[in-house]
Short mmCIF file of C-alpha atoms and ligand atoms in Angstrom, two decimals:
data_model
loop_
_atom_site.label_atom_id
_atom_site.label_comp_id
_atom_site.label_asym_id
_atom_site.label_seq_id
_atom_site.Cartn_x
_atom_site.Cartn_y
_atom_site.Cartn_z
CA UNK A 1 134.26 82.84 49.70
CA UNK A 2 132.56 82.10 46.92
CA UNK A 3 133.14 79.46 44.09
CA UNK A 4 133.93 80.32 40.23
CA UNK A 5 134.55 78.33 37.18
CA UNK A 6 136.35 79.89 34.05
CA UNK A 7 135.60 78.13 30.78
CA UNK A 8 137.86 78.00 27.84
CA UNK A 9 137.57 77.98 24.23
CA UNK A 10 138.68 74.70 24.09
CA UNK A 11 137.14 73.51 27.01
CA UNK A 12 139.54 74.02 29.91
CA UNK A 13 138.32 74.73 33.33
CA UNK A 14 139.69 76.26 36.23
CA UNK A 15 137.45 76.51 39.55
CA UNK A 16 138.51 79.45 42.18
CA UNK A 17 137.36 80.13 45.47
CA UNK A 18 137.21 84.06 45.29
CA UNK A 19 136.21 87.18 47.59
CA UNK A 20 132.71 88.05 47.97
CA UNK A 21 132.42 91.48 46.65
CA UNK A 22 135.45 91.30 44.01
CA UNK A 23 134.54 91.26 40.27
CA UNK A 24 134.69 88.54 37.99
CA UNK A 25 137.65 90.59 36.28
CA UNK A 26 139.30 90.84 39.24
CA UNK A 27 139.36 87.18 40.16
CA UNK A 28 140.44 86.35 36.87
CA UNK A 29 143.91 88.77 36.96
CA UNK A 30 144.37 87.92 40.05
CA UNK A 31 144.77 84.09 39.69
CA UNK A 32 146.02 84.40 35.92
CA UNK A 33 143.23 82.82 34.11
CA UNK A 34 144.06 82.88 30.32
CA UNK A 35 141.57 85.03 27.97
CA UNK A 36 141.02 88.10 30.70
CA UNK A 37 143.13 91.25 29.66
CA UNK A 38 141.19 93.68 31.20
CA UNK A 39 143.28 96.68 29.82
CA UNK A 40 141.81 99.53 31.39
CA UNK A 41 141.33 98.20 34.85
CA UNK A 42 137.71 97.65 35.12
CA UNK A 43 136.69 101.65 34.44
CA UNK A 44 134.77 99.81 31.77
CA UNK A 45 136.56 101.83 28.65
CA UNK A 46 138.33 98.40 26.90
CA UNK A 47 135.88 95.53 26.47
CA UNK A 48 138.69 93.29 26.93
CA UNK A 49 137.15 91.96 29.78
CA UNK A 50 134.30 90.04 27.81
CA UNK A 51 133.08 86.92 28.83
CA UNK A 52 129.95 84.70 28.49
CA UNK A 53 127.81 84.02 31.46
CA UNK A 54 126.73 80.43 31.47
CA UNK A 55 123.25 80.02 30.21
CA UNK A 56 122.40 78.44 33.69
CA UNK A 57 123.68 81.66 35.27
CA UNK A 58 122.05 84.03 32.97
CA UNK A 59 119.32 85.29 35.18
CA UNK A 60 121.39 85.49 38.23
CA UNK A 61 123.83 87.86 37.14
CA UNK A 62 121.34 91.16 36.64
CA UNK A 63 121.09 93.31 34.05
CA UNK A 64 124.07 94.69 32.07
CA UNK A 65 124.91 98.24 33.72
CA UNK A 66 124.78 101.67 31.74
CA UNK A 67 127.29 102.19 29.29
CA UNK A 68 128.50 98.66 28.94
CA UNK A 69 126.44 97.55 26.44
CA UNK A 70 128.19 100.11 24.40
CA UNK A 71 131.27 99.01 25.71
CA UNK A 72 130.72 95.56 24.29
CA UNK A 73 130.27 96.38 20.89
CA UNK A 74 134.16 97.36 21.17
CA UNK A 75 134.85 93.26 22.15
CA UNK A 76 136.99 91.44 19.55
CA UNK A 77 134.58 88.25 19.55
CA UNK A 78 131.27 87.83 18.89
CA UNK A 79 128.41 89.51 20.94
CA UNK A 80 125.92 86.98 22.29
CA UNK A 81 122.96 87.50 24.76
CA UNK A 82 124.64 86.25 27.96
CA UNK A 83 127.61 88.63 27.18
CA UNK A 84 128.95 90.88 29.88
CA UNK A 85 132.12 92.78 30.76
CA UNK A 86 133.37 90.61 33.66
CA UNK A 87 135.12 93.91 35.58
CA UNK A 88 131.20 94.88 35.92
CA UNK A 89 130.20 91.36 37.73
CA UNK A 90 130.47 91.63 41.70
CA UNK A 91 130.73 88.04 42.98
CA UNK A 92 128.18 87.89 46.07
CA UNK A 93 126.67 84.94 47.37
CA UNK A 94 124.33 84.78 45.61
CA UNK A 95 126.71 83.58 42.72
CA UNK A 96 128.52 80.98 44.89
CA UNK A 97 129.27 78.40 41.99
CA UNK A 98 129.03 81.47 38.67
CA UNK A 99 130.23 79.81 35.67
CA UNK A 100 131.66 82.41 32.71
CA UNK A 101 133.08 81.17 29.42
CA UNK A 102 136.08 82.82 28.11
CA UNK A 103 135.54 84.12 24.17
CA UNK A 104 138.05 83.34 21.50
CA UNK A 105 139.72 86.72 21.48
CA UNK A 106 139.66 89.73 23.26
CA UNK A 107 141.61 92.49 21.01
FE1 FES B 201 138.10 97.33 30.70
FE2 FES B 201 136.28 95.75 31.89
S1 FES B 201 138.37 95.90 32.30
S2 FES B 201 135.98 97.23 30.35
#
């Protein structure tokens, strides 16, 4: 398992242990966190799964994947370096405590 903590607007947490190998996305709709709509399912074609990776995770979480930084100029709030479309982040070990913020709108 592997530990994530969802970040609000207004600065309400919630802390999930989630599967190694499911996305960000995923672990959000599944455990109805507030602010992930995820429209399309995660074939990266809605941008409504935008979040911000916490500046602390930043480097950890690779480099955005083809086609989704054009798929993030499509997200309702505003673009900022640490954005990413949370259907393409894999939890893996190796982000065992991630940390996304959730933006102020997503359509
Ligand atoms: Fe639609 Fe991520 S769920 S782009």
């Amino acid at each position: 398992m592997v530990q994530i903590t969802f970040i609000q607007p207004d600065g309400g947490q919630t802390t999930l242990d989630a599967a190694e190998g499911a996305s960000v996305m995923e672990t959000a709709v599944n455990n109805g966190i507030d602010g992930i709509f995820a429209e399309c399912g995660g074939a990266m074609m809605c941008a409504t799964c935008h979040c911000y990776v916490d500046e602390a995770w930043a480097g950890k979480t690779g480099a955005r994947v083809d086609g989704e930084e054009d798929m993030l100029e499509c997200a309702a709030a505003e673009l900022r370096e640490t954005s990413r479309l949370s259907c393409q982040l894999k939890l893996s070990s190796e982000l065992d405590g991630l940390v996304v913020h959730l933006p102020e709108e997503q359509a």
